[in-house]
């Protein structure tokens, strides 16, 4: 007679906010990670949207972890709508465009806007997107690493939502950091 082995699955859901200037590729990153697609001429994000994605974690076979990923409009004229969307976030992904220096310089302002609502000390990642536009690079890898240290982010990634470079590791690493910080294992 077969024995029924009961494996208890533990479920978690975490809210992650993706922030950075308009046009850096936030919506494209979320689409790439959640749906594995890239859409040219995607409509500008109005307000916000979120997608839910189950994270595959070999490290935690009996965990069912879902991320609710909020992609906020980066345009300055929508700033009044943003604070409520940060509420309840467990982690933050800061995104800039490697081919647009101003978006890199604005990361500190994004950090302070988010932390005004959720406080500091939440796990975060720094992402330089559009690595496929390497010929038009305006921010060096060392500068990215230095900013990561300055803002206390856990890691710095250079990604391409367009060519699917290193997008899922961003979300996987942040999930592992959340679990390490919140669970006693
Ligand atoms: P946002 O959500 O941060 O505002 P979007 O940014 O995801 O809407 O992307 C803004 C523009 O950058 C889009 O181009 C999109 O196709 C492009 N983009 C996003 N990620 C990448 C990337 O990794 N590489 C390159 N080369 N382009 C990217 P359009 O032309 O639609 O404005
Ligand atoms: Mg967008």
PDB file of C-alpha atoms and ligand atoms in Angstrom:
ATOM      1  CA  UNK A   1       0.000   0.000   0.000  1.00  0.00           C
ATOM      2  CA  UNK A   2       1.265   3.399  -0.941  1.00  0.00           C
ATOM      3  CA  UNK A   3       1.825   5.864   1.767  1.00  0.00           C
ATOM      4  CA  UNK A   4       0.469   9.346   1.299  1.00  0.00           C
ATOM      5  CA  UNK A   5       3.238  11.809   1.787  1.00  0.00           C
ATOM      6  CA  UNK A   6       1.936  15.167   2.756  1.00  0.00           C
ATOM      7  CA  UNK A   7       4.143  17.996   1.694  1.00  0.00           C
ATOM      8  CA  UNK A   8       3.001  21.207   3.231  1.00  0.00           C
ATOM      9  CA  UNK A   9       3.242  24.088   0.828  1.00  0.00           C
ATOM     10  CA  UNK A  10       3.692  27.541   2.263  1.00  0.00           C
ATOM     11  CA  UNK A  11       2.328  30.438   0.246  1.00  0.00           C
ATOM     12  CA  UNK A  12       3.586  33.983   0.217  1.00  0.00           C
ATOM     13  CA  UNK A  13       2.682  37.054  -1.763  1.00  0.00           C
ATOM     14  CA  UNK A  14       4.801  40.174  -1.805  1.00  0.00           C
ATOM     15  CA  UNK A  15       4.315  43.567  -3.359  1.00  0.00           C
ATOM     16  CA  UNK A  16       7.282  44.889  -5.317  1.00  0.00           C
ATOM     17  CA  UNK A  17       7.343  48.385  -6.819  1.00  0.00           C
ATOM     18  CA  UNK A  18       9.338  49.207  -9.933  1.00  0.00           C
ATOM     19  CA  UNK A  19      10.334  52.871 -10.062  1.00  0.00           C
ATOM     20  CA  UNK A  20      12.410  55.199 -12.214  1.00  0.00           C
ATOM     21  CA  UNK A  21      12.010  57.914 -14.837  1.00  0.00           C
ATOM     22  CA  UNK A  22       9.521  57.585 -17.674  1.00  0.00           C
ATOM     23  CA  UNK A  23      10.863  55.655 -20.643  1.00  0.00           C
ATOM     24  CA  UNK A  24      13.620  53.739 -18.826  1.00  0.00           C
ATOM     25  CA  UNK A  25      11.857  50.434 -19.534  1.00  0.00           C
ATOM     26  CA  UNK A  26       9.902  49.611 -16.364  1.00  0.00           C
ATOM     27  CA  UNK A  27       6.782  48.398 -18.150  1.00  0.00           C
ATOM     28  CA  UNK A  28       8.936  46.467 -20.627  1.00  0.00           C
ATOM     29  CA  UNK A  29      10.813  44.748 -17.773  1.00  0.00           C
ATOM     30  CA  UNK A  30       7.598  43.729 -16.066  1.00  0.00           C
ATOM     31  CA  UNK A  31       6.172  42.458 -19.364  1.00  0.00           C
ATOM     32  CA  UNK A  32       9.369  40.543 -20.073  1.00  0.00           C
ATOM     33  CA  UNK A  33       9.410  38.925 -16.652  1.00  0.00           C
ATOM     34  CA  UNK A  34       5.699  38.189 -16.301  1.00  0.00           C
ATOM     35  CA  UNK A  35       4.764  37.374 -19.878  1.00  0.00           C
ATOM     36  CA  UNK A  36       8.102  36.881 -21.641  1.00  0.00           C
ATOM     37  CA  UNK A  37       7.245  39.361 -24.352  1.00  0.00           C
ATOM     38  CA  UNK A  38       8.506  42.714 -25.552  1.00  0.00           C
ATOM     39  CA  UNK A  39       6.213  45.171 -27.281  1.00  0.00           C
ATOM     40  CA  UNK A  40       7.556  48.028 -29.364  1.00  0.00           C
ATOM     41  CA  UNK A  41       5.539  51.223 -29.160  1.00  0.00           C
ATOM     42  CA  UNK A  42       3.886  50.128 -25.963  1.00  0.00           C
ATOM     43  CA  UNK A  43       1.412  52.693 -24.676  1.00  0.00           C
ATOM     44  CA  UNK A  44       2.728  55.022 -21.998  1.00  0.00           C
ATOM     45  CA  UNK A  45       1.756  53.842 -18.548  1.00  0.00           C
ATOM     46  CA  UNK A  46      -1.061  55.933 -17.169  1.00  0.00           C
ATOM     47  CA  UNK A  47      -1.158  55.818 -13.373  1.00  0.00           C
ATOM     48  CA  UNK A  48      -0.076  52.275 -12.615  1.00  0.00           C
ATOM     49  CA  UNK A  49      -0.622  48.633 -13.370  1.00  0.00           C
ATOM     50  CA  UNK A  50       0.389  45.477 -11.643  1.00  0.00           C
ATOM     51  CA  UNK A  51       1.086  41.934 -12.730  1.00  0.00           C
ATOM     52  CA  UNK A  52       1.355  38.830 -10.614  1.00  0.00           C
ATOM     53  CA  UNK A  53       4.013  36.227 -11.187  1.00  0.00           C
ATOM     54  CA  UNK A  54       4.960  33.051  -9.411  1.00  0.00           C
ATOM     55  CA  UNK A  55       8.700  32.938  -8.764  1.00  0.00           C
ATOM     56  CA  UNK A  56      10.462  29.646  -9.405  1.00  0.00           C
ATOM     57  CA  UNK A  57      12.778  28.952  -6.488  1.00  0.00           C
ATOM     58  CA  UNK A  58      14.743  25.692  -6.434  1.00  0.00           C
ATOM     59  CA  UNK A  59      16.110  26.837  -3.080  1.00  0.00           C
ATOM     60  CA  UNK A  60      12.652  26.598  -1.486  1.00  0.00           C
ATOM     61  CA  UNK A  61      10.835  23.650  -3.092  1.00  0.00           C
ATOM     62  CA  UNK A  62       7.892  23.769  -0.690  1.00  0.00           C
ATOM     63  CA  UNK A  63       7.345  27.507  -1.032  1.00  0.00           C
ATOM     64  CA  UNK A  64       4.828  29.069  -3.374  1.00  0.00           C
ATOM     65  CA  UNK A  65       5.961  32.648  -3.732  1.00  0.00           C
ATOM     66  CA  UNK A  66       4.105  35.177  -5.831  1.00  0.00           C
ATOM     67  CA  UNK A  67       5.189  38.694  -6.577  1.00  0.00           C
ATOM     68  CA  UNK A  68       2.671  41.403  -7.220  1.00  0.00           C
ATOM     69  CA  UNK A  69       4.769  43.733  -9.324  1.00  0.00           C
ATOM     70  CA  UNK A  70       3.624  47.338  -9.531  1.00  0.00           C
ATOM     71  CA  UNK A  71       4.840  49.387 -12.416  1.00  0.00           C
ATOM     72  CA  UNK A  72       4.329  53.044 -11.728  1.00  0.00           C
ATOM     73  CA  UNK A  73       4.112  55.910 -14.142  1.00  0.00           C
ATOM     74  CA  UNK A  74       7.402  57.779 -14.001  1.00  0.00           C
ATOM     75  CA  UNK A  75       6.205  60.970 -15.563  1.00  0.00           C
ATOM     76  CA  UNK A  76       6.605  63.919 -13.256  1.00  0.00           C
ATOM     77  CA  UNK A  77       3.095  65.211 -13.911  1.00  0.00           C
ATOM     78  CA  UNK A  78       1.668  62.085 -12.349  1.00  0.00           C
ATOM     79  CA  UNK A  79       3.640  62.443  -9.111  1.00  0.00           C
ATOM     80  CA  UNK A  80       0.514  63.207  -7.066  1.00  0.00           C
ATOM     81  CA  UNK A  81      -0.886  59.753  -7.805  1.00  0.00           C
ATOM     82  CA  UNK A  82       2.208  57.812  -6.814  1.00  0.00           C
ATOM     83  CA  UNK A  83       2.471  57.688  -2.981  1.00  0.00           C
ATOM     84  CA  UNK A  84      -0.587  55.443  -2.412  1.00  0.00           C
ATOM     85  CA  UNK A  85       0.893  52.848  -4.748  1.00  0.00           C
ATOM     86  CA  UNK A  86       4.057  52.511  -2.681  1.00  0.00           C
ATOM     87  CA  UNK A  87       2.076  51.548   0.400  1.00  0.00           C
ATOM     88  CA  UNK A  88       2.566  47.971   1.481  1.00  0.00           C
ATOM     89  CA  UNK A  89       5.583  47.399  -0.759  1.00  0.00           C
ATOM     90  CA  UNK A  90       8.047  44.842   0.569  1.00  0.00           C
ATOM     91  CA  UNK A  91      10.795  45.579  -1.949  1.00  0.00           C
ATOM     92  CA  UNK A  92      11.807  48.128  -4.564  1.00  0.00           C
ATOM     93  CA  UNK A  93      13.418  47.850  -7.994  1.00  0.00           C
ATOM     94  CA  UNK A  94      15.056  51.127  -9.060  1.00  0.00           C
ATOM     95  CA  UNK A  95      15.488  51.356 -12.821  1.00  0.00           C
ATOM     96  CA  UNK A  96      17.455  53.784 -14.970  1.00  0.00           C
ATOM     97  CA  UNK A  97      18.329  53.801 -18.669  1.00  0.00           C
ATOM     98  CA  UNK A  98      22.028  53.147 -19.367  1.00  0.00           C
ATOM     99  CA  UNK A  99      21.761  55.410 -22.412  1.00  0.00           C
ATOM    100  CA  UNK A 100      20.247  58.346 -20.512  1.00  0.00           C
ATOM    101  CA  UNK A 101      22.362  59.834 -17.766  1.00  0.00           C
ATOM    102  CA  UNK A 102      19.611  62.010 -16.300  1.00  0.00           C
ATOM    103  CA  UNK A 103      17.628  58.870 -15.419  1.00  0.00           C
ATOM    104  CA  UNK A 104      20.645  57.634 -13.428  1.00  0.00           C
ATOM    105  CA  UNK A 105      20.974  60.961 -11.615  1.00  0.00           C
ATOM    106  CA  UNK A 106      17.298  60.870 -10.656  1.00  0.00           C
ATOM    107  CA  UNK A 107      17.532  57.567  -8.766  1.00  0.00           C
ATOM    108  CA  UNK A 108      18.248  59.345  -5.463  1.00  0.00           C
ATOM    109  CA  UNK A 109      15.058  61.382  -5.855  1.00  0.00           C
ATOM    110  CA  UNK A 110      13.108  58.181  -6.538  1.00  0.00           C
ATOM    111  CA  UNK A 111      14.565  56.597  -3.441  1.00  0.00           C
ATOM    112  CA  UNK A 112      13.507  59.480  -1.236  1.00  0.00           C
ATOM    113  CA  UNK A 113      10.008  59.598  -2.765  1.00  0.00           C
ATOM    114  CA  UNK A 114       9.442  55.887  -2.079  1.00  0.00           C
ATOM    115  CA  UNK A 115      11.005  55.928   1.378  1.00  0.00           C
ATOM    116  CA  UNK A 116       8.841  58.843   2.461  1.00  0.00           C
ATOM    117  CA  UNK A 117       5.955  56.389   2.222  1.00  0.00           C
ATOM    118  CA  UNK A 118       7.389  52.992   3.193  1.00  0.00           C
ATOM    119  CA  UNK A 119      10.431  53.953   5.267  1.00  0.00           C
ATOM    120  CA  UNK A 120      14.000  52.898   4.615  1.00  0.00           C
ATOM    121  CA  UNK A 121      15.559  49.479   5.035  1.00  0.00           C
ATOM    122  CA  UNK A 122      13.400  47.597   2.530  1.00  0.00           C
ATOM    123  CA  UNK A 123      15.361  45.314   0.186  1.00  0.00           C
ATOM    124  CA  UNK A 124      16.055  46.974  -3.153  1.00  0.00           C
ATOM    125  CA  UNK A 125      17.828  46.367  -6.439  1.00  0.00           C
ATOM    126  CA  UNK A 126      19.409  48.860  -8.813  1.00  0.00           C
ATOM    127  CA  UNK A 127      18.954  48.167 -12.522  1.00  0.00           C
ATOM    128  CA  UNK A 128      20.564  49.827 -15.535  1.00  0.00           C
ATOM    129  CA  UNK A 129      18.329  48.802 -18.444  1.00  0.00           C
ATOM    130  CA  UNK A 130      18.883  48.888 -22.244  1.00  0.00           C
ATOM    131  CA  UNK A 131      22.305  47.212 -22.166  1.00  0.00           C
ATOM    132  CA  UNK A 132      21.610  46.281 -25.806  1.00  0.00           C
ATOM    133  CA  UNK A 133      22.201  49.969 -26.640  1.00  0.00           C
ATOM    134  CA  UNK A 134      25.827  49.550 -25.580  1.00  0.00           C
ATOM    135  CA  UNK A 135      27.076  52.037 -28.222  1.00  0.00           C
ATOM    136  CA  UNK A 136      24.990  54.751 -26.628  1.00  0.00           C
ATOM    137  CA  UNK A 137      25.989  53.983 -23.051  1.00  0.00           C
ATOM    138  CA  UNK A 138      26.180  57.114 -20.860  1.00  0.00           C
ATOM    139  CA  UNK A 139      26.658  55.412 -17.473  1.00  0.00           C
ATOM    140  CA  UNK A 140      29.564  53.096 -16.703  1.00  0.00           C
ATOM    141  CA  UNK A 141      29.294  49.817 -14.850  1.00  0.00           C
ATOM    142  CA  UNK A 142      31.497  51.137 -12.016  1.00  0.00           C
ATOM    143  CA  UNK A 143      29.198  54.111 -11.571  1.00  0.00           C
ATOM    144  CA  UNK A 144      26.242  51.762 -11.315  1.00  0.00           C
ATOM    145  CA  UNK A 145      28.039  49.700  -8.685  1.00  0.00           C
ATOM    146  CA  UNK A 146      28.917  52.863  -6.734  1.00  0.00           C
ATOM    147  CA  UNK A 147      25.327  54.101  -6.783  1.00  0.00           C
ATOM    148  CA  UNK A 148      24.160  50.679  -5.630  1.00  0.00           C
ATOM    149  CA  UNK A 149      26.375  51.080  -2.541  1.00  0.00           C
ATOM    150  CA  UNK A 150      25.267  54.654  -1.985  1.00  0.00           C
ATOM    151  CA  UNK A 151      21.573  53.726  -1.959  1.00  0.00           C
ATOM    152  CA  UNK A 152      22.171  50.473  -0.057  1.00  0.00           C
ATOM    153  CA  UNK A 153      20.709  48.305  -2.784  1.00  0.00           C
ATOM    154  CA  UNK A 154      21.469  44.591  -2.597  1.00  0.00           C
ATOM    155  CA  UNK A 155      22.805  44.273  -6.129  1.00  0.00           C
ATOM    156  CA  UNK A 156      23.327  46.083  -9.407  1.00  0.00           C
ATOM    157  CA  UNK A 157      22.148  44.494 -12.670  1.00  0.00           C
ATOM    158  CA  UNK A 158      22.569  45.623 -16.258  1.00  0.00           C
ATOM    159  CA  UNK A 159      19.578  44.336 -18.212  1.00  0.00           C
ATOM    160  CA  UNK A 160      17.812  44.409 -21.526  1.00  0.00           C
ATOM    161  CA  UNK A 161      14.061  43.964 -21.474  1.00  0.00           C
ATOM    162  CA  UNK A 162      14.253  43.996 -25.258  1.00  0.00           C
ATOM    163  CA  UNK A 163      16.773  41.176 -25.642  1.00  0.00           C
ATOM    164  CA  UNK A 164      15.913  39.370 -22.420  1.00  0.00           C
ATOM    165  CA  UNK A 165      19.199  39.912 -20.613  1.00  0.00           C
ATOM    166  CA  UNK A 166      19.220  39.408 -16.837  1.00  0.00           C
ATOM    167  CA  UNK A 167      15.627  40.489 -16.187  1.00  0.00           C
ATOM    168  CA  UNK A 168      14.445  37.443 -14.242  1.00  0.00           C
ATOM    169  CA  UNK A 169      17.528  37.355 -11.935  1.00  0.00           C
ATOM    170  CA  UNK A 170      16.513  40.814 -10.676  1.00  0.00           C
ATOM    171  CA  UNK A 171      13.173  39.496  -9.451  1.00  0.00           C
ATOM    172  CA  UNK A 172      14.531  36.184  -8.286  1.00  0.00           C
ATOM    173  CA  UNK A 173      17.294  37.791  -6.208  1.00  0.00           C
ATOM    174  CA  UNK A 174      14.930  40.269  -4.634  1.00  0.00           C
ATOM    175  CA  UNK A 175      12.563  37.439  -3.717  1.00  0.00           C
ATOM    176  CA  UNK A 176      15.380  35.506  -2.066  1.00  0.00           C
ATOM    177  CA  UNK A 177      16.334  38.637  -0.124  1.00  0.00           C
ATOM    178  CA  UNK A 178      12.748  39.132   1.028  1.00  0.00           C
ATOM    179  CA  UNK A 179      12.525  35.513   2.191  1.00  0.00           C
ATOM    180  CA  UNK A 180      15.843  35.700   4.032  1.00  0.00           C
ATOM    181  CA  UNK A 181      14.724  38.868   5.768  1.00  0.00           C
ATOM    182  CA  UNK A 182      11.280  37.716   6.785  1.00  0.00           C
ATOM    183  CA  UNK A 183      11.479  33.976   7.378  1.00  0.00           C
ATOM    184  CA  UNK A 184      13.297  32.051  10.026  1.00  0.00           C
ATOM    185  CA  UNK A 185      14.447  28.969   8.177  1.00  0.00           C
TER     186      UNK A 185
HETATM  187  P1  LIG B   1       8.642  52.943 -18.780  1.00  0.00           P
HETATM  188  O1  LIG B   1       7.586  51.973 -18.415  1.00  0.00           O
HETATM  189  O2  LIG B   1       9.776  52.996 -17.814  1.00  0.00           O
HETATM  190  O3  LIG B   1       8.111  54.300 -19.074  1.00  0.00           O
HETATM  191  P2  LIG B   1       8.744  51.483 -21.267  1.00  0.00           P
HETATM  192  O4  LIG B   1       9.338  52.434 -20.149  1.00  0.00           O
HETATM  193  O5  LIG B   1       8.781  50.077 -20.850  1.00  0.00           O
HETATM  194  O6  LIG B   1       7.437  52.027 -21.728  1.00  0.00           O
HETATM  195  O7  LIG B   1       9.846  51.640 -22.401  1.00  0.00           O
HETATM  196  C1  LIG B   1      10.144  52.936 -22.959  1.00  0.00           C
HETATM  197  C2  LIG B   1      10.780  52.739 -24.323  1.00  0.00           C
HETATM  198  O8  LIG B   1      12.029  52.054 -24.169  1.00  0.00           O
HETATM  199  C3  LIG B   1       9.949  51.875 -25.292  1.00  0.00           C
HETATM  200  O9  LIG B   1      10.222  52.334 -26.597  1.00  0.00           O
HETATM  201  C4  LIG B   1      10.554  50.508 -25.132  1.00  0.00           C
HETATM  202  O10 LIG B   1      10.357  49.710 -26.281  1.00  0.00           O
HETATM  203  C5  LIG B   1      12.024  50.853 -24.934  1.00  0.00           C
HETATM  204  N1  LIG B   1      12.760  49.846 -24.175  1.00  0.00           N
HETATM  205  C6  LIG B   1      12.425  49.269 -22.995  1.00  0.00           C
HETATM  206  N2  LIG B   1      13.353  48.397 -22.601  1.00  0.00           N
HETATM  207  C7  LIG B   1      14.314  48.408 -23.544  1.00  0.00           C
HETATM  208  C8  LIG B   1      15.547  47.715 -23.708  1.00  0.00           C
HETATM  209  O11 LIG B   1      15.972  46.882 -22.906  1.00  0.00           O
HETATM  210  N3  LIG B   1      16.280  48.043 -24.821  1.00  0.00           N
HETATM  211  C9  LIG B   1      15.861  48.945 -25.746  1.00  0.00           C
HETATM  212  N4  LIG B   1      16.660  49.169 -26.805  1.00  0.00           N
HETATM  213  N5  LIG B   1      14.705  49.608 -25.637  1.00  0.00           N
HETATM  214  C10 LIG B   1      13.931  49.342 -24.550  1.00  0.00           C
HETATM  215  P3  LIG B   1       9.200  53.220 -27.444  1.00  0.00           P
HETATM  216  O12 LIG B   1       9.909  53.394 -28.736  1.00  0.00           O
HETATM  217  O13 LIG B   1       7.959  52.403 -27.498  1.00  0.00           O
HETATM  218  O14 LIG B   1       9.061  54.481 -26.664  1.00  0.00           O
HETATM  219 MG1  LIG B   2       5.579  52.308 -18.075  1.00  0.00          MG
END
